[in-house]
Amino acid sequence: MTPQPPSPREDFAAYAAHAWPRLVRTAHLLTGDPHEAADLARTALADAYARRRRIPRDDADFHVRRTLVRAHLRRRRPAPAPAPLARALAALPARQRVVLVLRHGEGLAEAEIAETLGCSVGTVKSYARRGLAALSALPLSGVPR
């Protein structure tokens, strides 16, 4: 008797458990608030679960990350006093912040970020350049260089 393959629900639960720390870290860098980050990660996973039949397995990370970023861009909640790096990131326009978090926090390539945001690679490069320039102009006391 061969063992049964995992059910789609078990398969998704395993994916969610594996992806959770990375999603929360990315969301925390975007929001500056650990509670809002967890809420944002839950929202992204809930949306992915609802759409799981339409998401190719090898594209799950892309879809969940895109959902997380889009949900963040739709939200406009004031965050409590964040850490110095989070404050510096929060001072950036949303798109610049998202590009920097995905590039330097998640390690995504510019092409992956462009696909996630639905823009050109040139636009991603422009957001990254402007975001880094803005960060370098800020006093970052308490942030390791």
mmCIF file of C-alpha atoms in Angstrom:
data_model
loop_
_atom_site.group_PDB
_atom_site.id
_atom_site.type_symbol
_atom_site.label_atom_id
_atom_site.label_comp_id
_atom_site.label_asym_id
_atom_site.label_seq_id
_atom_site.Cartn_x
_atom_site.Cartn_y
_atom_site.Cartn_z
ATOM 1 C CA MET A 1 0.000 0.000 0.000
ATOM 2 C CA THR A 2 1.462 3.321 -1.060
ATOM 3 C CA PRO A 3 1.113 6.356 1.165
ATOM 4 C CA GLN A 4 -1.447 8.919 0.139
ATOM 5 C CA PRO A 5 -0.094 12.165 -1.294
ATOM 6 C CA PRO A 6 -0.795 15.203 0.863
ATOM 7 C CA SER A 7 -4.158 16.830 0.341
ATOM 8 C CA PRO A 8 -4.221 20.299 -1.258
ATOM 9 C CA ARG A 9 -5.023 21.736 2.171
ATOM 10 C CA GLU A 10 -2.031 19.974 3.775
ATOM 11 C CA ASP A 11 0.138 21.004 0.843
ATOM 12 C CA PHE A 12 -0.859 24.661 1.285
ATOM 13 C CA ALA A 13 -0.385 24.484 5.057
ATOM 14 C CA ALA A 14 3.170 23.215 4.513
ATOM 15 C CA TYR A 15 3.841 26.006 2.006
ATOM 16 C CA ALA A 16 2.426 28.643 4.379
ATOM 17 C CA ALA A 17 4.546 27.384 7.289
ATOM 18 C CA HIS A 18 7.659 27.497 5.100
ATOM 19 C CA ALA A 19 6.904 30.960 3.640
ATOM 20 C CA TRP A 20 5.644 32.609 6.857
ATOM 21 C CA PRO A 21 8.972 33.887 8.299
ATOM 22 C CA ARG A 22 10.032 35.414 4.968
ATOM 23 C CA LEU A 23 6.623 37.029 4.408
ATOM 24 C CA VAL A 24 6.515 38.533 7.892
ATOM 25 C CA ARG A 25 10.081 39.850 7.540
ATOM 26 C CA THR A 26 9.247 41.510 4.224
ATOM 27 C CA ALA A 27 5.982 42.909 5.578
ATOM 28 C CA HIS A 28 7.769 44.208 8.685
ATOM 29 C CA LEU A 29 10.296 46.045 6.532
ATOM 30 C CA LEU A 30 7.420 47.535 4.538
ATOM 31 C CA THR A 31 5.256 48.552 7.488
ATOM 32 C CA GLY A 32 7.657 49.069 10.381
ATOM 33 C CA ASP A 33 5.163 47.374 12.701
ATOM 34 C CA PRO A 34 5.360 43.666 13.663
ATOM 35 C CA HIS A 35 1.620 43.325 14.281
ATOM 36 C CA GLU A 36 0.658 44.960 11.014
ATOM 37 C CA ALA A 37 3.310 42.833 9.292
ATOM 38 C CA ALA A 38 1.733 39.633 10.597
ATOM 39 C CA ASP A 39 -1.694 40.876 9.522
ATOM 40 C CA LEU A 40 -0.385 41.703 6.050
ATOM 41 C CA ALA A 41 1.266 38.268 5.731
ATOM 42 C CA ARG A 42 -1.986 36.566 6.812
ATOM 43 C CA THR A 43 -3.901 38.600 4.237
ATOM 44 C CA ALA A 44 -1.500 37.548 1.479
ATOM 45 C CA LEU A 45 -1.694 33.870 2.453
ATOM 46 C CA ALA A 46 -5.484 33.969 2.777
ATOM 47 C CA ASP A 47 -5.761 35.441 -0.702
ATOM 48 C CA ALA A 48 -3.366 32.817 -2.067
ATOM 49 C CA TYR A 49 -5.386 30.060 -0.390
ATOM 50 C CA ALA A 50 -8.589 31.366 -1.952
ATOM 51 C CA ARG A 51 -6.890 31.381 -5.373
ATOM 52 C CA ARG A 52 -4.773 28.236 -4.902
ATOM 53 C CA ARG A 53 -6.335 26.361 -7.818
ATOM 54 C CA ARG A 54 -5.329 29.132 -10.243
ATOM 55 C CA ILE A 55 -1.780 29.632 -8.959
ATOM 56 C CA PRO A 56 0.856 27.361 -10.497
ATOM 57 C CA ARG A 57 2.913 25.661 -7.780
ATOM 58 C CA ASP A 58 6.190 26.986 -9.095
ATOM 59 C CA ASP A 59 4.761 30.538 -9.051
ATOM 60 C CA ALA A 60 3.335 30.523 -5.519
ATOM 61 C CA ASP A 61 6.079 32.750 -4.058
ATOM 62 C CA PHE A 62 5.606 35.316 -6.805
ATOM 63 C CA HIS A 63 1.829 35.468 -6.342
ATOM 64 C CA VAL A 64 1.975 35.652 -2.547
ATOM 65 C CA ARG A 65 4.694 38.331 -2.630
ATOM 66 C CA ARG A 66 2.771 40.370 -5.206
ATOM 67 C CA THR A 67 -0.387 40.112 -3.089
ATOM 68 C CA LEU A 68 1.542 41.224 -0.008
ATOM 69 C CA VAL A 69 3.025 44.234 -1.806
ATOM 70 C CA ARG A 70 -0.291 45.260 -3.337
ATOM 71 C CA ALA A 71 -2.104 44.917 -0.018
ATOM 72 C CA HIS A 72 0.557 47.099 1.603
ATOM 73 C CA LEU A 73 0.269 49.744 -1.106
ATOM 74 C CA ARG A 74 -3.521 49.848 -0.589
ATOM 75 C CA ARG A 75 -3.212 50.299 3.177
ATOM 76 C CA ARG A 76 -2.507 53.671 4.670
ATOM 77 C CA ARG A 77 -2.258 53.137 8.421
ATOM 78 C CA PRO A 78 -0.057 55.254 10.650
ATOM 79 C CA ALA A 79 2.499 53.054 12.395
ATOM 80 C CA PRO A 80 3.757 53.470 15.948
ATOM 81 C CA ALA A 81 7.276 54.809 16.437
ATOM 82 C CA PRO A 82 9.372 52.351 14.431
ATOM 83 C CA ALA A 83 13.060 51.465 14.657
ATOM 84 C CA PRO A 84 15.539 53.798 12.893
ATOM 85 C CA LEU A 85 15.727 51.758 9.682
ATOM 86 C CA ALA A 86 11.955 51.391 9.552
ATOM 87 C CA ARG A 87 11.600 55.158 10.123
ATOM 88 C CA ALA A 88 14.024 55.835 7.281
ATOM 89 C CA LEU A 89 12.161 53.445 4.970
ATOM 90 C CA ALA A 90 8.827 54.960 6.014
ATOM 91 C CA ALA A 91 10.093 58.377 4.923
ATOM 92 C CA LEU A 92 10.354 57.117 1.336
ATOM 93 C CA PRO A 93 7.499 57.113 -1.170
ATOM 94 C CA ALA A 94 5.729 53.726 -1.128
ATOM 95 C CA ARG A 95 7.070 52.451 -4.469
ATOM 96 C CA GLN A 96 10.672 53.338 -3.605
ATOM 97 C CA ARG A 97 10.295 51.609 -0.237
ATOM 98 C CA VAL A 98 8.817 48.489 -1.860
ATOM 99 C CA VAL A 99 11.619 48.303 -4.443
ATOM 100 C CA LEU A 100 14.336 48.662 -1.796
ATOM 101 C CA VAL A 101 12.743 46.082 0.503
ATOM 102 C CA LEU A 102 12.297 43.561 -2.311
ATOM 103 C CA ARG A 103 15.791 44.184 -3.691
ATOM 104 C CA HIS A 104 17.840 44.414 -0.506
ATOM 105 C CA GLY A 105 15.569 42.705 2.024
ATOM 106 C CA GLU A 106 14.351 39.845 -0.165
ATOM 107 C CA GLY A 107 17.266 39.723 -2.604
ATOM 108 C CA LEU A 108 15.053 39.778 -5.696
ATOM 109 C CA ALA A 109 16.444 40.658 -9.098
ATOM 110 C CA GLU A 110 15.266 43.838 -10.796
ATOM 111 C CA ALA A 111 13.314 41.799 -13.366
ATOM 112 C CA GLU A 112 11.446 39.949 -10.586
ATOM 113 C CA ILE A 113 10.590 43.231 -8.885
ATOM 114 C CA ALA A 114 9.398 44.701 -12.183
ATOM 115 C CA GLU A 115 7.140 41.702 -12.711
ATOM 116 C CA THR A 116 5.821 41.926 -9.146
ATOM 117 C CA LEU A 117 5.008 45.632 -9.493
ATOM 118 C CA GLY A 118 3.844 45.438 -13.102
ATOM 119 C CA CYS A 119 6.371 47.980 -14.369
ATOM 120 C CA SER A 120 9.549 48.047 -16.451
ATOM 121 C CA VAL A 121 13.027 47.153 -15.209
ATOM 122 C CA GLY A 122 14.040 50.755 -15.941
ATOM 123 C CA THR A 123 11.322 51.998 -13.599
ATOM 124 C CA VAL A 124 12.563 49.632 -10.879
ATOM 125 C CA LYS A 125 16.115 50.930 -11.353
ATOM 126 C CA SER A 126 14.850 54.496 -11.137
ATOM 127 C CA TYR A 127 12.886 53.817 -7.921
ATOM 128 C CA ALA A 128 15.921 52.067 -6.417
ATOM 129 C CA ARG A 129 18.296 54.884 -7.350
ATOM 130 C CA ARG A 130 15.964 57.554 -5.975
ATOM 131 C CA GLY A 131 15.241 55.556 -2.827
ATOM 132 C CA LEU A 132 18.913 54.945 -2.092
ATOM 133 C CA ALA A 133 19.706 58.608 -2.747
ATOM 134 C CA ALA A 134 16.947 59.678 -0.354
ATOM 135 C CA LEU A 135 18.144 57.233 2.318
ATOM 136 C CA SER A 136 21.728 58.409 2.019
ATOM 137 C CA ALA A 137 20.558 61.979 2.640
ATOM 138 C CA LEU A 138 18.816 61.025 5.915
ATOM 139 C CA PRO A 139 20.581 60.992 9.282
ATOM 140 C CA LEU A 140 20.462 57.321 10.292
ATOM 141 C CA SER A 141 21.587 57.380 13.907
ATOM 142 C CA GLY A 142 21.341 53.925 15.402
ATOM 143 C CA VAL A 143 21.389 52.158 12.024
ATOM 144 C CA PRO A 144 24.494 50.059 11.307
ATOM 145 C CA ARG A 145 26.191 50.924 8.033
#
